[in-house]
Amino acid sequence: IYRDPHLAKAVHTQDASYLDVLHTGDKYEWNPTDYAYHLTRRARGLPLWFSLAVHGVQAYTDAVETALTLARETAEVIRATPHLELIRDPELSAVVFRRTGWTAEDYTAWSDRLLAGQVGFVTPTGWEGETVARFAFLHPHTTMDMVHEILDTMA
């Protein structure tokens, strides 16, 4: 219960292009995550500490290095593919790219097909007002074969 609900919403709302499905822009929209501290302020350090204690620092080092290598290799594949364009060189494990000639609707339909076919979960994102594609490599067992399988669906 808030005296001024608009202040709570301003404090707890999280904005990112991949969360746009949660926020319609309607001034009467109500989303419980915008008003509850426990939904946005969890003890984020506890899972990391536990994983470090169980798996060790080297496992995390290896996983991060694997993701960075995968991002760099993916960027090279995108550069070499005529109908794809790398938007910027990856600095971490995210690779932002576009499919020449695609609209926002094309990216959404592509993403929906990937998910429905259990091929991958790659959501469209925004880049300087344009809808584009983005890989965010997190899992250390993601392979270049998986990346190729996903990129091949953009042909």
Short mmCIF file of N, CA and C in Angstrom, two decimals, residues 22-90:
data_model
loop_
_atom_site.label_atom_id
_atom_site.label_comp_id
_atom_site.label_asym_id
_atom_site.label_seq_id
_atom_site.Cartn_x
_atom_site.Cartn_y
_atom_site.Cartn_z
N LEU A 22 6.03 -6.23 -21.39
CA LEU A 22 5.41 -6.05 -20.08
C LEU A 22 4.84 -4.65 -19.91
N HIS A 23 5.31 -3.70 -20.73
CA HIS A 23 4.90 -2.30 -20.57
C HIS A 23 4.30 -1.81 -21.88
N THR A 24 3.02 -1.49 -21.84
CA THR A 24 2.31 -1.07 -23.05
C THR A 24 2.37 0.43 -23.26
N GLY A 25 2.73 1.19 -22.25
CA GLY A 25 2.73 2.64 -22.36
C GLY A 25 1.40 3.27 -21.96
N ASP A 26 0.41 2.45 -21.70
CA ASP A 26 -0.90 2.93 -21.27
C ASP A 26 -0.75 3.49 -19.86
N LYS A 27 -1.20 4.74 -19.64
CA LYS A 27 -1.02 5.35 -18.31
C LYS A 27 -1.81 4.64 -17.22
N TYR A 28 -2.79 3.81 -17.61
CA TYR A 28 -3.57 3.06 -16.62
C TYR A 28 -3.08 1.62 -16.46
N GLU A 29 -1.99 1.29 -17.15
CA GLU A 29 -1.43 -0.07 -17.05
C GLU A 29 -1.05 -0.36 -15.60
N TRP A 30 -1.29 -1.59 -15.18
CA TRP A 30 -0.90 -1.99 -13.84
C TRP A 30 -0.12 -3.28 -13.93
N ASN A 31 1.09 -3.28 -13.42
CA ASN A 31 1.94 -4.45 -13.40
C ASN A 31 2.47 -4.58 -11.98
N PRO A 32 2.20 -5.68 -11.30
CA PRO A 32 2.61 -5.80 -9.89
C PRO A 32 4.11 -5.66 -9.68
N THR A 33 4.93 -5.99 -10.67
CA THR A 33 6.38 -5.86 -10.48
C THR A 33 6.80 -4.40 -10.35
N ASP A 34 5.95 -3.47 -10.80
CA ASP A 34 6.28 -2.05 -10.70
C ASP A 34 6.07 -1.50 -9.29
N TYR A 35 5.47 -2.27 -8.40
CA TYR A 35 5.13 -1.75 -7.08
C TYR A 35 5.68 -2.58 -5.93
N ALA A 36 6.40 -3.63 -6.21
CA ALA A 36 6.80 -4.54 -5.13
C ALA A 36 8.32 -4.62 -5.04
N TYR A 37 8.84 -4.21 -3.93
CA TYR A 37 10.29 -4.25 -3.74
C TYR A 37 10.84 -5.67 -3.79
N HIS A 38 10.09 -6.63 -3.30
CA HIS A 38 10.59 -8.00 -3.24
C HIS A 38 10.71 -8.64 -4.62
N LEU A 39 10.06 -8.09 -5.63
CA LEU A 39 10.18 -8.63 -6.98
C LEU A 39 11.39 -8.07 -7.72
N THR A 40 11.91 -6.95 -7.25
CA THR A 40 13.03 -6.32 -7.95
C THR A 40 14.29 -6.23 -7.12
N ARG A 41 14.22 -6.55 -5.86
CA ARG A 41 15.38 -6.37 -4.98
C ARG A 41 15.71 -7.67 -4.25
N ARG A 42 15.95 -8.73 -4.99
CA ARG A 42 16.26 -9.99 -4.33
C ARG A 42 17.74 -10.04 -3.95
N ALA A 43 18.11 -11.04 -3.19
CA ALA A 43 19.49 -11.21 -2.76
C ALA A 43 20.29 -11.82 -3.91
N ARG A 44 20.69 -11.00 -4.83
CA ARG A 44 21.35 -11.47 -6.05
C ARG A 44 22.72 -12.10 -5.78
N GLY A 45 23.34 -11.73 -4.72
CA GLY A 45 24.67 -12.26 -4.44
C GLY A 45 24.68 -13.69 -3.94
N LEU A 46 23.60 -14.13 -3.34
CA LEU A 46 23.57 -15.47 -2.75
C LEU A 46 23.74 -16.59 -3.78
N PRO A 47 23.03 -16.58 -4.90
CA PRO A 47 23.25 -17.64 -5.89
C PRO A 47 24.68 -17.65 -6.44
N LEU A 48 25.26 -16.48 -6.66
CA LEU A 48 26.63 -16.42 -7.15
C LEU A 48 27.59 -16.98 -6.10
N TRP A 49 27.44 -16.57 -4.86
CA TRP A 49 28.31 -17.08 -3.81
C TRP A 49 28.21 -18.60 -3.73
N PHE A 50 27.01 -19.13 -3.75
CA PHE A 50 26.82 -20.57 -3.64
C PHE A 50 27.48 -21.30 -4.81
N SER A 51 27.27 -20.79 -6.02
CA SER A 51 27.88 -21.41 -7.20
C SER A 51 29.40 -21.36 -7.14
N LEU A 52 29.94 -20.25 -6.69
CA LEU A 52 31.40 -20.15 -6.55
C LEU A 52 31.91 -21.16 -5.53
N ALA A 53 31.17 -21.30 -4.43
CA ALA A 53 31.57 -22.24 -3.39
C ALA A 53 31.52 -23.68 -3.91
N VAL A 54 30.54 -24.01 -4.72
CA VAL A 54 30.37 -25.38 -5.22
C VAL A 54 31.31 -25.68 -6.39
N HIS A 55 31.37 -24.75 -7.35
CA HIS A 55 32.10 -25.02 -8.60
C HIS A 55 33.51 -24.44 -8.65
N GLY A 56 33.76 -23.39 -7.88
CA GLY A 56 35.07 -22.77 -7.87
C GLY A 56 35.20 -21.64 -8.88
N VAL A 57 36.17 -20.81 -8.65
CA VAL A 57 36.41 -19.63 -9.49
C VAL A 57 36.81 -20.02 -10.91
N GLN A 58 37.59 -21.06 -11.06
CA GLN A 58 38.06 -21.45 -12.38
C GLN A 58 36.90 -21.83 -13.31
N ALA A 59 35.88 -22.47 -12.77
CA ALA A 59 34.72 -22.83 -13.59
C ALA A 59 34.05 -21.58 -14.13
N TYR A 60 33.97 -20.54 -13.31
CA TYR A 60 33.38 -19.28 -13.78
C TYR A 60 34.30 -18.60 -14.79
N THR A 61 35.58 -18.63 -14.55
CA THR A 61 36.53 -18.05 -15.50
C THR A 61 36.40 -18.74 -16.85
N ASP A 62 36.35 -20.05 -16.84
CA ASP A 62 36.22 -20.82 -18.09
C ASP A 62 34.90 -20.50 -18.79
N ALA A 63 33.82 -20.41 -18.04
CA ALA A 63 32.51 -20.13 -18.63
C ALA A 63 32.48 -18.74 -19.27
N VAL A 64 33.05 -17.77 -18.59
CA VAL A 64 33.08 -16.40 -19.14
C VAL A 64 33.94 -16.37 -20.40
N GLU A 65 35.10 -16.99 -20.36
CA GLU A 65 35.97 -17.01 -21.54
C GLU A 65 35.30 -17.72 -22.71
N THR A 66 34.56 -18.78 -22.43
CA THR A 66 33.84 -19.49 -23.48
C THR A 66 32.80 -18.58 -24.13
N ALA A 67 32.06 -17.85 -23.32
CA ALA A 67 31.04 -16.93 -23.85
C ALA A 67 31.67 -15.82 -24.68
N LEU A 68 32.79 -15.28 -24.22
CA LEU A 68 33.47 -14.21 -24.97
C LEU A 68 34.00 -14.72 -26.31
N THR A 69 34.56 -15.92 -26.30
CA THR A 69 35.05 -16.52 -27.54
C THR A 69 33.91 -16.79 -28.49
N LEU A 70 32.81 -17.30 -27.99
CA LEU A 70 31.64 -17.57 -28.81
C LEU A 70 31.10 -16.28 -29.44
N ALA A 71 31.08 -15.20 -28.68
CA ALA A 71 30.61 -13.92 -29.22
C ALA A 71 31.52 -13.44 -30.34
N ARG A 72 32.83 -13.53 -30.16
CA ARG A 72 33.77 -13.10 -31.20
C ARG A 72 33.64 -13.97 -32.45
N GLU A 73 33.52 -15.28 -32.28
CA GLU A 73 33.38 -16.18 -33.44
C GLU A 73 32.05 -15.93 -34.16
N THR A 74 31.00 -15.68 -33.41
CA THR A 74 29.70 -15.38 -34.01
C THR A 74 29.77 -14.09 -34.82
N ALA A 75 30.45 -13.09 -34.28
CA ALA A 75 30.61 -11.83 -35.01
C ALA A 75 31.30 -12.06 -36.36
N GLU A 76 32.30 -12.92 -36.38
CA GLU A 76 33.01 -13.22 -37.63
C GLU A 76 32.09 -13.92 -38.63
N VAL A 77 31.26 -14.84 -38.16
CA VAL A 77 30.31 -15.52 -39.05
C VAL A 77 29.32 -14.52 -39.62
N ILE A 78 28.83 -13.63 -38.79
CA ILE A 78 27.87 -12.61 -39.25
C ILE A 78 28.52 -11.71 -40.29
N ARG A 79 29.76 -11.29 -40.04
CA ARG A 79 30.49 -10.46 -41.02
C ARG A 79 30.61 -11.16 -42.37
N ALA A 80 30.76 -12.47 -42.35
CA ALA A 80 30.98 -13.24 -43.58
C ALA A 80 29.68 -13.64 -44.28
N THR A 81 28.54 -13.32 -43.69
CA THR A 81 27.25 -13.71 -44.26
C THR A 81 26.64 -12.51 -44.96
N PRO A 82 26.43 -12.60 -46.28
CA PRO A 82 25.98 -11.42 -47.05
C PRO A 82 24.69 -10.77 -46.57
N HIS A 83 23.70 -11.54 -46.12
CA HIS A 83 22.42 -10.95 -45.73
C HIS A 83 22.37 -10.51 -44.27
N LEU A 84 23.48 -10.66 -43.55
CA LEU A 84 23.54 -10.23 -42.16
C LEU A 84 24.55 -9.10 -42.01
N GLU A 85 24.30 -8.25 -41.02
CA GLU A 85 25.21 -7.13 -40.77
C GLU A 85 25.47 -7.01 -39.27
N LEU A 86 26.72 -7.06 -38.89
CA LEU A 86 27.11 -6.86 -37.50
C LEU A 86 26.98 -5.37 -37.18
N ILE A 87 26.28 -5.05 -36.13
CA ILE A 87 26.07 -3.64 -35.79
C ILE A 87 27.28 -3.06 -35.08
N ARG A 88 27.85 -3.83 -34.20
CA ARG A 88 29.09 -3.40 -33.53
C ARG A 88 29.81 -4.63 -33.01
N ASP A 89 31.12 -4.50 -32.90
CA ASP A 89 31.92 -5.60 -32.38
C ASP A 89 31.50 -5.89 -30.94
N PRO A 90 31.38 -7.17 -30.59
CA PRO A 90 31.00 -7.49 -29.21
C PRO A 90 32.12 -7.15 -28.24
#
